[in-house]
Coordinates of C-alpha atoms and ligand atoms in Angstrom, one line a residue:
X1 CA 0.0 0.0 0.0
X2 CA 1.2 3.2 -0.5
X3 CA 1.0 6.2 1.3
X4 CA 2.5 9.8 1.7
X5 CA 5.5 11.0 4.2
X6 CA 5.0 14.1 5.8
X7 CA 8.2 15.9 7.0
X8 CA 8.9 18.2 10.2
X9 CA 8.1 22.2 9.4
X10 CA 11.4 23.7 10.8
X11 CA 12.2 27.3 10.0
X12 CA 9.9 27.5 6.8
X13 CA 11.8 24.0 5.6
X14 CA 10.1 20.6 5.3
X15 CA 12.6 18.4 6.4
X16 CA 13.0 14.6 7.7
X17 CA 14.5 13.5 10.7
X18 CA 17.6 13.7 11.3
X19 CA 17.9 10.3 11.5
X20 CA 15.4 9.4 9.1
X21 CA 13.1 7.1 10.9
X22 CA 9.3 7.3 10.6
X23 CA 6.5 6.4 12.6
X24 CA 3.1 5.3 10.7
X25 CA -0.4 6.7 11.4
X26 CA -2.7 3.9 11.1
X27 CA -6.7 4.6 10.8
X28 CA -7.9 3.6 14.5
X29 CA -11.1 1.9 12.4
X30 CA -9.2 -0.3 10.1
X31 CA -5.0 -0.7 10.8
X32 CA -4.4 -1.8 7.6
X33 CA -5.3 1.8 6.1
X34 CA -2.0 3.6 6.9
X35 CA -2.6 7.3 6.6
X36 CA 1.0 8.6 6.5
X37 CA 4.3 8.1 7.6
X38 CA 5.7 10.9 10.2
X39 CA 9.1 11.9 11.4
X40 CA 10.3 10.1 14.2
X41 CA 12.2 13.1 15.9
X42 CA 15.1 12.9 18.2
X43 CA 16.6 15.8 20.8
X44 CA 18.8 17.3 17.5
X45 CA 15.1 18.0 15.3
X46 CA 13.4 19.8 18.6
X47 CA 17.4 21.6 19.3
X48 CA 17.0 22.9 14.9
X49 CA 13.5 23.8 15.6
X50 CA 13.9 25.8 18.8
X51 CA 16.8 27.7 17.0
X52 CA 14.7 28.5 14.1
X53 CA 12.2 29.5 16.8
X54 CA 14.4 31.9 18.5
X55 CA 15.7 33.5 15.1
X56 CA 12.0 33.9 13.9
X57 CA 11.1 35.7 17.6
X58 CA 13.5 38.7 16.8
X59 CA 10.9 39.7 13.9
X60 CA 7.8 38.4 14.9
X61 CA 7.4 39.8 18.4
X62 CA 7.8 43.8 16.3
X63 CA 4.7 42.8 13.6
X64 CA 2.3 44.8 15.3
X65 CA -0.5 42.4 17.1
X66 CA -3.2 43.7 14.8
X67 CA -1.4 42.1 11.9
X68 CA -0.1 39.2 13.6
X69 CA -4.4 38.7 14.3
X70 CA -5.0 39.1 10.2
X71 CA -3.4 36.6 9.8
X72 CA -5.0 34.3 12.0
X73 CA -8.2 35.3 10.8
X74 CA -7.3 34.8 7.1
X75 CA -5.9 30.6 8.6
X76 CA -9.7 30.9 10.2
X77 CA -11.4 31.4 6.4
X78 CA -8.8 29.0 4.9
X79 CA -9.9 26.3 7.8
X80 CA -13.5 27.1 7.1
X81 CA -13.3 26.4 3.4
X82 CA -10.7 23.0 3.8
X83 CA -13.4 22.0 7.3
X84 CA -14.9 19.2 5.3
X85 CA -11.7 17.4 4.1
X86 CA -9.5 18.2 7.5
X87 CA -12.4 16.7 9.5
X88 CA -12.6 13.2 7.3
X89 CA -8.3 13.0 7.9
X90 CA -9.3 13.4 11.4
X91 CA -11.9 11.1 11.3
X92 CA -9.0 8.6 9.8
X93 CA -6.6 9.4 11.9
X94 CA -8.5 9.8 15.1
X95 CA -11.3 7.1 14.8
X96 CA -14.6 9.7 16.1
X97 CA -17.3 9.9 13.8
X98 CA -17.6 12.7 11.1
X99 CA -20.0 15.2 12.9
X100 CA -17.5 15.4 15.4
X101 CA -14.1 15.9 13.8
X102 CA -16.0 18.6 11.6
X103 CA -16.9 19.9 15.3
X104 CA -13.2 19.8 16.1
X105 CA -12.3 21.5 12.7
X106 CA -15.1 24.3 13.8
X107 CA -13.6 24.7 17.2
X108 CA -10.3 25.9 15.6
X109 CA -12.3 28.1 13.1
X110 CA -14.0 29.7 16.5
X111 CA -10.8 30.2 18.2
X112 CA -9.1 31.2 14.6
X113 CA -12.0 34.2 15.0
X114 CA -11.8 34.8 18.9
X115 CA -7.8 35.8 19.1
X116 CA -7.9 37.5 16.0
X117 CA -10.4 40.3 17.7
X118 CA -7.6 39.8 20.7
X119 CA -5.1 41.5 18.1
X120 CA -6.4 44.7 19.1
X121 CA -6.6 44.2 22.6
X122 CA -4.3 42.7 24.5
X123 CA -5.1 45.1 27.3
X124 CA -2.8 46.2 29.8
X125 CA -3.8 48.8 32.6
X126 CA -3.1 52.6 33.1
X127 CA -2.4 53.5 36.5
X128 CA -1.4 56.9 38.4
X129 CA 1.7 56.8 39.7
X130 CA 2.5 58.1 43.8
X131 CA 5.0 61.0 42.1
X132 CA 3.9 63.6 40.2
X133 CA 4.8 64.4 36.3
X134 CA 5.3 60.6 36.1
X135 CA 3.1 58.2 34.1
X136 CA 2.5 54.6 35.1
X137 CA 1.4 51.6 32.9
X138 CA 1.8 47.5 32.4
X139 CA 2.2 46.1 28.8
X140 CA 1.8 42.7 27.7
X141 CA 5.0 41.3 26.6
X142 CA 5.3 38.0 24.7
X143 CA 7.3 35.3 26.2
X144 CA 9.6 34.2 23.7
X145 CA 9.8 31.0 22.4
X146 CA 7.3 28.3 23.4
X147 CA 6.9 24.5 23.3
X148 CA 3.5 23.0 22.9
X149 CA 2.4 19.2 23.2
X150 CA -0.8 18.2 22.4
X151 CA -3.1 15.5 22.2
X152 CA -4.9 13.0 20.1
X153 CA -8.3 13.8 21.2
X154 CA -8.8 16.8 19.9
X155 CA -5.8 16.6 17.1
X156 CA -6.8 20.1 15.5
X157 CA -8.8 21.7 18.3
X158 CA -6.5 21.6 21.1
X159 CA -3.3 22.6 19.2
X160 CA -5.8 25.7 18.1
X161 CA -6.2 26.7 21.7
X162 CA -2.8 26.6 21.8
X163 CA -0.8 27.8 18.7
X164 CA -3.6 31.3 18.0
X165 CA -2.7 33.1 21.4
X166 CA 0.7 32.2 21.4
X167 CA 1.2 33.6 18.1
X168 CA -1.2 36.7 18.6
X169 CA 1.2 37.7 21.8
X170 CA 4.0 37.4 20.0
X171 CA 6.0 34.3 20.6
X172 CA 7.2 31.7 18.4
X173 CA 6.2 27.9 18.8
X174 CA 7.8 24.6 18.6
X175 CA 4.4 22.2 18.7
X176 CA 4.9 18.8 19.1
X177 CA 1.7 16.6 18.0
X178 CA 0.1 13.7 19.3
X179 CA 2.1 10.3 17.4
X180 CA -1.3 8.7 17.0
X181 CA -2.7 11.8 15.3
X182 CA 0.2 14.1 13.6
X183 CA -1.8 14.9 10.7
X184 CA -4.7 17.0 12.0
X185 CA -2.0 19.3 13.6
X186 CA 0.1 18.9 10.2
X187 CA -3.2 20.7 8.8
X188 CA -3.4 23.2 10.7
X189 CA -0.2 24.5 10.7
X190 CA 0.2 24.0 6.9
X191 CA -3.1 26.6 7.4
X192 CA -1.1 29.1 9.1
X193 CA 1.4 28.4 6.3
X194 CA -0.9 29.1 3.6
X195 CA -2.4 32.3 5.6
X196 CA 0.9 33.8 5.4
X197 CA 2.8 33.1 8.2
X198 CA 6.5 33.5 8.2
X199 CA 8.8 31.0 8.2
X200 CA 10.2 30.3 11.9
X201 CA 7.6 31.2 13.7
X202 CA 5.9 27.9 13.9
X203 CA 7.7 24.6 13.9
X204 CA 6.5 21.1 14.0
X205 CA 8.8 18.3 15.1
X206 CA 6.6 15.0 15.4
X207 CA 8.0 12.0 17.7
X208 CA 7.1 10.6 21.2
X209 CA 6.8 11.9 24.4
X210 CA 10.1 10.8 25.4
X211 CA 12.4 11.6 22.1
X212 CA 11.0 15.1 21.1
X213 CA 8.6 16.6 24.7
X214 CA 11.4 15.9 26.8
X215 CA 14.3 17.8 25.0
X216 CA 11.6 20.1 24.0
X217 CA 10.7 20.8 28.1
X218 CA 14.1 20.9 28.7
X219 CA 15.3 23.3 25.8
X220 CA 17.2 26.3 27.3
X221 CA 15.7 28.6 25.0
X222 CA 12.1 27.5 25.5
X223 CA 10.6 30.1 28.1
X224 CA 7.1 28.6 28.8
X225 CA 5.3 24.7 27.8
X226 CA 2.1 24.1 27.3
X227 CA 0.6 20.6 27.8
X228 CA -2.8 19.2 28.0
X229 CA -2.7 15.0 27.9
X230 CA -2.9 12.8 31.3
X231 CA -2.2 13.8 35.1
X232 CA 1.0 11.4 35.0
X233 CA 2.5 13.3 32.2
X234 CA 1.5 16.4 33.3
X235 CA 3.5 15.9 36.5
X236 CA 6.7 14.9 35.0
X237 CA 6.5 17.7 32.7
X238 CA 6.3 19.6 35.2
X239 CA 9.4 18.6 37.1
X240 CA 11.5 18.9 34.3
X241 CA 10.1 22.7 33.6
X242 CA 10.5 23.5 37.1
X243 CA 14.2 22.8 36.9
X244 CA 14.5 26.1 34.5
X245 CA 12.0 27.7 36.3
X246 CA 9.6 27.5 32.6
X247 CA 5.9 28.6 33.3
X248 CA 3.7 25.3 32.4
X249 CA 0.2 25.2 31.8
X250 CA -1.1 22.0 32.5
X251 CA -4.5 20.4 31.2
X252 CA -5.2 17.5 32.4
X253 CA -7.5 14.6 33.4
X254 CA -11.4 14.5 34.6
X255 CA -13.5 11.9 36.0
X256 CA -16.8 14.4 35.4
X257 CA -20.0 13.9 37.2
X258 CA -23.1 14.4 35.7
X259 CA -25.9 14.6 39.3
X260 CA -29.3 14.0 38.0
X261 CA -32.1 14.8 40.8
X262 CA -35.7 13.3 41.2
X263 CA -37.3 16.8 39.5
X264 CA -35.0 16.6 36.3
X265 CA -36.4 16.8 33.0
X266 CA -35.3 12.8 33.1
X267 CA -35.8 12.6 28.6
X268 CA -33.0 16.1 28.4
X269 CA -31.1 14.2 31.5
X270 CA -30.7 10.9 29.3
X271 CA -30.2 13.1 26.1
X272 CA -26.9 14.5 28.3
X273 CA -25.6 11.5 29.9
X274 CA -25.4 9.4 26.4
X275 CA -23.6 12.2 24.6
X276 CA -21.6 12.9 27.5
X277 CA -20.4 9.2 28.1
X278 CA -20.3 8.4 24.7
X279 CA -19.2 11.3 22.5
X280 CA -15.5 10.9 20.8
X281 CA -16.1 7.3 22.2
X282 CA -15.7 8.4 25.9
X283 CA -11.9 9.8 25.1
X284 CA -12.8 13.5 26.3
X285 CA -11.2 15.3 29.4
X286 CA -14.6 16.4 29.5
X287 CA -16.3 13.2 29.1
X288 CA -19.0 12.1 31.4
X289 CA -17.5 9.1 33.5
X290 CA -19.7 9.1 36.7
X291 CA -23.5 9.6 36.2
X292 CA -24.8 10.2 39.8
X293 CA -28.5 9.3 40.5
X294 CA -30.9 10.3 43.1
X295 CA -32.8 7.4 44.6
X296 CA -36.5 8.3 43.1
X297 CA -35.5 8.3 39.7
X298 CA -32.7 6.0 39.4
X299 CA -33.9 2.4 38.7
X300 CA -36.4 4.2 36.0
X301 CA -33.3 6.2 34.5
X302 CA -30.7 2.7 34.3
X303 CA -33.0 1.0 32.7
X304 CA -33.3 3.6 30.2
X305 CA -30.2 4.4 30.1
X306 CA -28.6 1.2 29.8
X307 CA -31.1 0.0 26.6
X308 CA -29.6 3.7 25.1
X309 CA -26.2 2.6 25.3
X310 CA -26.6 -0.8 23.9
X311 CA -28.4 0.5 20.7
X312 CA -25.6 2.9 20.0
X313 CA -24.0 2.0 16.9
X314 CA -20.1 1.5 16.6
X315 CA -18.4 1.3 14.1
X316 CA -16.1 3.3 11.6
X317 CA -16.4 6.7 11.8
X318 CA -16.4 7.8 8.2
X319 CA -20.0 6.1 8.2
X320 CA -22.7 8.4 9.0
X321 CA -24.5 6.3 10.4
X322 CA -22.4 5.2 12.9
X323 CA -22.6 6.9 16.5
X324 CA -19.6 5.7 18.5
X325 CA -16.1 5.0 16.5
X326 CA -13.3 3.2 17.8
X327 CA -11.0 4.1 20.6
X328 CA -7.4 5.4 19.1
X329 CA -5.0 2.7 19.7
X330 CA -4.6 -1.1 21.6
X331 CA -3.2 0.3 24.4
X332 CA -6.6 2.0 25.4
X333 CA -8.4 -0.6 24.4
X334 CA -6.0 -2.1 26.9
X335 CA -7.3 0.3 29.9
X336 CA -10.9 -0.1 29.1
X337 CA -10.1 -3.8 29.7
X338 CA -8.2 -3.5 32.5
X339 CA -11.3 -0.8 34.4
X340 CA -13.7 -3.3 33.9
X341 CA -11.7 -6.3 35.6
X342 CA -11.0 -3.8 38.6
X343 CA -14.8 -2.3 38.6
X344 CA -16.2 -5.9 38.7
X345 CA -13.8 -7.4 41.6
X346 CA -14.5 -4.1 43.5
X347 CA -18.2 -5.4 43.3
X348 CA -19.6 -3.4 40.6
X349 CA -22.4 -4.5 37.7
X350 CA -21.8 -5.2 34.5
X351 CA -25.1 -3.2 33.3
X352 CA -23.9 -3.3 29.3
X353 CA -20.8 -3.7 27.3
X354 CA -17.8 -4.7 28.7
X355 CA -15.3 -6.2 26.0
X356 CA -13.5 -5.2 23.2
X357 CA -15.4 -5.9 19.6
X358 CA -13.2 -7.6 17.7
X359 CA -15.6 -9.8 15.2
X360 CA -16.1 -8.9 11.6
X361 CA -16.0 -5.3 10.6
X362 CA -14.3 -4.7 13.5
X363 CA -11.4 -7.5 13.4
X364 CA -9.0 -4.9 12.2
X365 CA -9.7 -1.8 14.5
X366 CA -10.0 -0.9 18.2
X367 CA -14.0 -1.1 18.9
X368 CA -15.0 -1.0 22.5
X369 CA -18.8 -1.5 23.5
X370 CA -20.5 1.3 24.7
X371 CA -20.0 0.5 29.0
X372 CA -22.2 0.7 31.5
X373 CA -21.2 -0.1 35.1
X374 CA -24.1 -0.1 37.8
X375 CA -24.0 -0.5 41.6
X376 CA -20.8 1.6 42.1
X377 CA -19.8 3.3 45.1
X378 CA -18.0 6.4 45.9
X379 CA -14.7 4.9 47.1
X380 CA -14.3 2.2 43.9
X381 CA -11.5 3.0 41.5
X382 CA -14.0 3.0 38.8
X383 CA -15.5 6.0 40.3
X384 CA -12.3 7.8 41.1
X385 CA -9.7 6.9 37.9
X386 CA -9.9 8.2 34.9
X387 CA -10.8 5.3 32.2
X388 CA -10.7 7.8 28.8
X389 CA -13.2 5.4 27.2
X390 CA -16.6 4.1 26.2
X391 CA -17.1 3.5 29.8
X392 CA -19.4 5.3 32.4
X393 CA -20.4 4.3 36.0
X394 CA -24.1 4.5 38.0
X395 CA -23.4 6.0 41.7
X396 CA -27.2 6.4 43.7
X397 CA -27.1 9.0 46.7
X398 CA -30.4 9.9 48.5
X399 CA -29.8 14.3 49.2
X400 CA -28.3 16.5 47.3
X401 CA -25.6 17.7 49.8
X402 CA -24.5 14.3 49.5
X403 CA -24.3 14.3 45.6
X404 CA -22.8 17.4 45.5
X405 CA -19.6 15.5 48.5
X406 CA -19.8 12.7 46.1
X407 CA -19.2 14.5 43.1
X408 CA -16.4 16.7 45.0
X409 CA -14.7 13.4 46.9
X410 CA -12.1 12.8 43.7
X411 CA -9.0 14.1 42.6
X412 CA -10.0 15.5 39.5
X413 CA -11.9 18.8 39.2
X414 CA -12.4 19.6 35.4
X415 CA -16.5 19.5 34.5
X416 CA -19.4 18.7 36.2
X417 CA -23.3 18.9 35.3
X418 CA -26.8 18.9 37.4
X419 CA -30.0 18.7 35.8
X420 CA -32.8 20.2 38.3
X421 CA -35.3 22.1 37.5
X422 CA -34.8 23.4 41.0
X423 CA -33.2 27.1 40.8
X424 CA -31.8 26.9 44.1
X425 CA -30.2 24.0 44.2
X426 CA -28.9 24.9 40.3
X427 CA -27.2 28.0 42.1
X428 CA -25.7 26.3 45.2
X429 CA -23.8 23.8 42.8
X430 CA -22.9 26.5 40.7
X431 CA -20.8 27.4 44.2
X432 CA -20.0 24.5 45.4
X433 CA -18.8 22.0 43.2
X434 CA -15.3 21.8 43.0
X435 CA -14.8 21.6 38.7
X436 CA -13.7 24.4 36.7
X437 CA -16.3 24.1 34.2
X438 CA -20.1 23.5 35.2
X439 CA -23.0 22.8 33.2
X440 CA -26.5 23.1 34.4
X441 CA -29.2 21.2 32.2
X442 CA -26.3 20.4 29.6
X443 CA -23.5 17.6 29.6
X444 CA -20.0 18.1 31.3
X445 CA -19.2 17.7 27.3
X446 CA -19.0 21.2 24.9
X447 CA -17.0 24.0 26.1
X448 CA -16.8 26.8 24.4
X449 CA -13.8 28.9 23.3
X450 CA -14.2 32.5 24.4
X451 CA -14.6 31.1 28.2
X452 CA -12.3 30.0 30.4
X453 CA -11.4 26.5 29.8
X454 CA -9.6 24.1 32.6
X455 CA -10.2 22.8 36.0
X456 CA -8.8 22.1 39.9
X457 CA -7.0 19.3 42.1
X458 CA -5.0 17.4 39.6
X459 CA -7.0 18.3 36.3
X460 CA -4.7 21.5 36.0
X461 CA -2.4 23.6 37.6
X462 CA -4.2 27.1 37.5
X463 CA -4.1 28.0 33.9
X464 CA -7.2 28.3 31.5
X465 CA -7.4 27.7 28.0
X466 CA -9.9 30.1 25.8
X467 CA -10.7 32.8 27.6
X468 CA -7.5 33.0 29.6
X469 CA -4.4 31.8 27.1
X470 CA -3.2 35.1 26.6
X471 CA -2.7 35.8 30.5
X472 CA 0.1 32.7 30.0
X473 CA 1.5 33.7 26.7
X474 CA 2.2 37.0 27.5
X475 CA 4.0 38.5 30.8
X476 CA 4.0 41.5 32.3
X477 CA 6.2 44.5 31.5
X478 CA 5.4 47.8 34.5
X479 CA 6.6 50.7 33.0
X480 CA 7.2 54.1 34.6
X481 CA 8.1 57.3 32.2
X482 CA 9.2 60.4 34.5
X483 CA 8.3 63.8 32.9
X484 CA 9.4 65.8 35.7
X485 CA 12.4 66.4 34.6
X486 CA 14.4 65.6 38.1
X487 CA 14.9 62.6 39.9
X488 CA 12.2 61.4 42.2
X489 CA 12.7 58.5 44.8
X490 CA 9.6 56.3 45.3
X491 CA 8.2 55.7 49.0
X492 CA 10.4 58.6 49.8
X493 CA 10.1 61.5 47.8
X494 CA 6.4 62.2 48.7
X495 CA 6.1 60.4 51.7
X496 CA 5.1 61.9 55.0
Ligands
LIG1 C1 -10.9 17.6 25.8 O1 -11.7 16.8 26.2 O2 -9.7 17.4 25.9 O3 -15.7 20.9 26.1 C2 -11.4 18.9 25.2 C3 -15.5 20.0 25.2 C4 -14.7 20.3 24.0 C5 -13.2 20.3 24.3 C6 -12.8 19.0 25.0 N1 -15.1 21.6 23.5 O4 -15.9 18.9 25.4

């Protein structure tokens, strides 16, 4: 079979690795349907790329932000017209089904629009100064040259969030993509290309984790790292950063609650928890992994629920019909596996699902049933371990304080949800849950871009995404211009 080669984007140059090796992107849906070869990068590739980086940051940072935005906004338009065919390479790449990637496309295309208007912002304040005939103000600075590592979930979305405030503040990038899903990120940057972006001031050095995001954390001349992928990695990352004192933005894992109460609109409630649990086949931060029931409603809800979930149709993506596609590689298959075994000697139910699909169509993918684990409590890894699959479990709780401690009693703290047609209680979890995204009526699923995106505990490490990016792309520069003509001491001059 033949397929194409895709090359690192260093300093405006398509170029192999050094050392010439590749790594193959196989369709998640069908293995033998290789969708490209991609540079298996080494410490020398991310070392080229950061110095192209650093050469490119001496011009970019003095194009003025308003231009630096028109040029995002023209990558938006290009994005917008290629959405269809970047969505069905994700779809290939990635394994979700069609309306989804085409979501993921748009979610780029929204951000694209958002940090362009941010060109002509970038607000900093005005502020009078203690001493007269002197003028006091803080300027947003970019940082310098940054490395970015993304994800296979969201393959174009997340390097979106990522890449467009960097670049509208200024800095440079090095962005290392996802091995399982290089081409989605490929796209997008070959966007920024195409919108006119010059050469330097994004590179893309594909590898793994350990051969191009190490070196790349540990690059002298990288000043900040932003990484969204799993708690583990998100702590070692941060180790190594810490070691040259490198800002890091950190998104990480979830295990999001959805509460349902006994005066929920139960049909909108079931609506909610299927597309939660099962959207992008369970593999979101955001996904809905713990679906907590009050005791009036919750035998009539499972049993709903549960016939839901086995209807689903899985399959490849790329048919329109189908509603769940595969998981991205063996290894999660692997997980999804391995969470069952624990959930059912931990005492939980097998409600639905449970095994890997491997008969047929899908002998020569990675198909997971749709999950469904009842009978759970609190304190079971199930509920507390982030599975990033088809896989969701059933907690019952009798009051609402106590779905709202359940909900809280985990590590994680990304997204939560409560349906209620109950205004006060809607308003109380608004306070008190500990997540840093919550829905109300809607799944923990479907953030939007101009808001903060990111959470507490272990899902993050204080940063948001959206609205928010530019606050850790940029620093602050205080600047004080004395028109008085003499010098003038602070905190003594005019003091008493
Ligand atoms: C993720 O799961 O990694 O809010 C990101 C959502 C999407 C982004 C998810 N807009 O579900």
């Amino acid at each position: 079979m033949t397929y194409p080669t895709y090359h690192n984007l260093i300093g405006g140059q398509w170029l192999p690795a050094a050392e010439g090796r590749t790594i193959l992107n196989l369709n998640p849906a069908n293995h033998s349907d290789v969708v490209g070869a991609f540079p298996s990068s080494h410490a020398g590739d991310v070392a080229l790329a950061v110095a192209a980086a650093k050469t490119a940051f001496a011009s970019w940072r003095l194009v003025p932000a308003p231009k630096r935005a028109e040029i995002l906004m023209r990558a938006g338009l290009l994005l917008k017209e290629r959405k269809e065919q970047y969505a069905r390479q994700m779809t290939r790449e990635m394994g979700k089904v069609l309306a989804e990637t085409r979501g993921d496309v748009q979610e780029a295309i929204d951000e694209a629009f958002y940090v362009a208007g941010e060109g002509r912002r970038l607000f900093g304040q005005t502020t009078p100064s203690e001493l007269q005939n002197k003028f006091a103000m803080s300027v947003r600075m970019p940082v310098g040259v940054v490395g970015l590592i993304t994800p296979w979930n969201f393959p174009m979305a997340i390097p979106s969030w990522k890449l467009f405030p960097a670049l509208v503040s200024g800095n440079t990038c090095v962005i290392k993509p996802a091995s399982d899903t290089p081409l989605s990120t490929y796209n997008l940057v070959q966007t920024l290309v195409d919108a006119g972006l010059p050469p330097g001031v994004v590179n893309i050095v594909s590898g793994t984790g350990s051969a191009v995001g190490t070196p790349l954390v540990e690059h002298p001349d990288v000043r900040a790292i932003s990484f969204t992928g799993s708690s583990a990695v998100g702590s070692l990352v941060a180790q190594r950063a810490a070691a040259g004192f490198k800002p890091v933005s950190l998104e990480m894992g979830g295990k999001n609650a959805q509460i349902v109460l006994d005066d929920a609109n139960l049909e909108l409630a079931l609506d909610g928890a299927l597309w939660g649990s099962f959207g992008t086949t369970g593999q979101r931060c955001t996904a809905t992994s713990r679906i907590l029931l009050q005791k009036g409603i919750a035998e009539k809800f499972t049993a709903e629920f549960v016939a839901r979930a086995r209807k689903l149709i899985v399959g490849d993506g790329l048919d329109e019909s189908v509603e769940v596609g595969p998981q991205v590689n063996e290894s999660q298959i692997e997980t999804s596996e391995k969470y069952v075994a624990i959930a059912l000697a931990e005492g939980a139910k097998l409600l639905t699902g449970g095994h890997a699909l491997t008969d047929g169509a899908y002998a020569h993918g990675t198909f997971f049933e749709p999950t469904v684990l009842g009978g759970v409590t609190p304190s079971m890894r199930i509920a507390r371990e982030e599975v990033f699959g088809p896989m969701v479990c059933l907690i019952e709780f009798e009051t609402f304080e106590e779905a709202i401690a359940i909900a809280n009693s985990i590590d994680y703290g990304l997204s939560a949800s409560l349906y209620t047609k109950d205004v006060n209680r809607a308003f109380t979890a608004i306070r008190d849950l500990e997540a840093g995204i919550t829905y109300i009526n809607a799944p923990t699923i479907g953030a939007e871009v101009h808001l903060p995106f990111g959470g507490v505990k272990h899902t993050g490490n204080g940063h948001r995404e959206g609205n928010g990016a530019i606050d850790f792309f940029t620093t602050w520069k205080s600047v004080y211009v004395d028109f008085s003509d003499r010098l003038q001491r602070a905190q003594i001059d005019n003091a008493e």
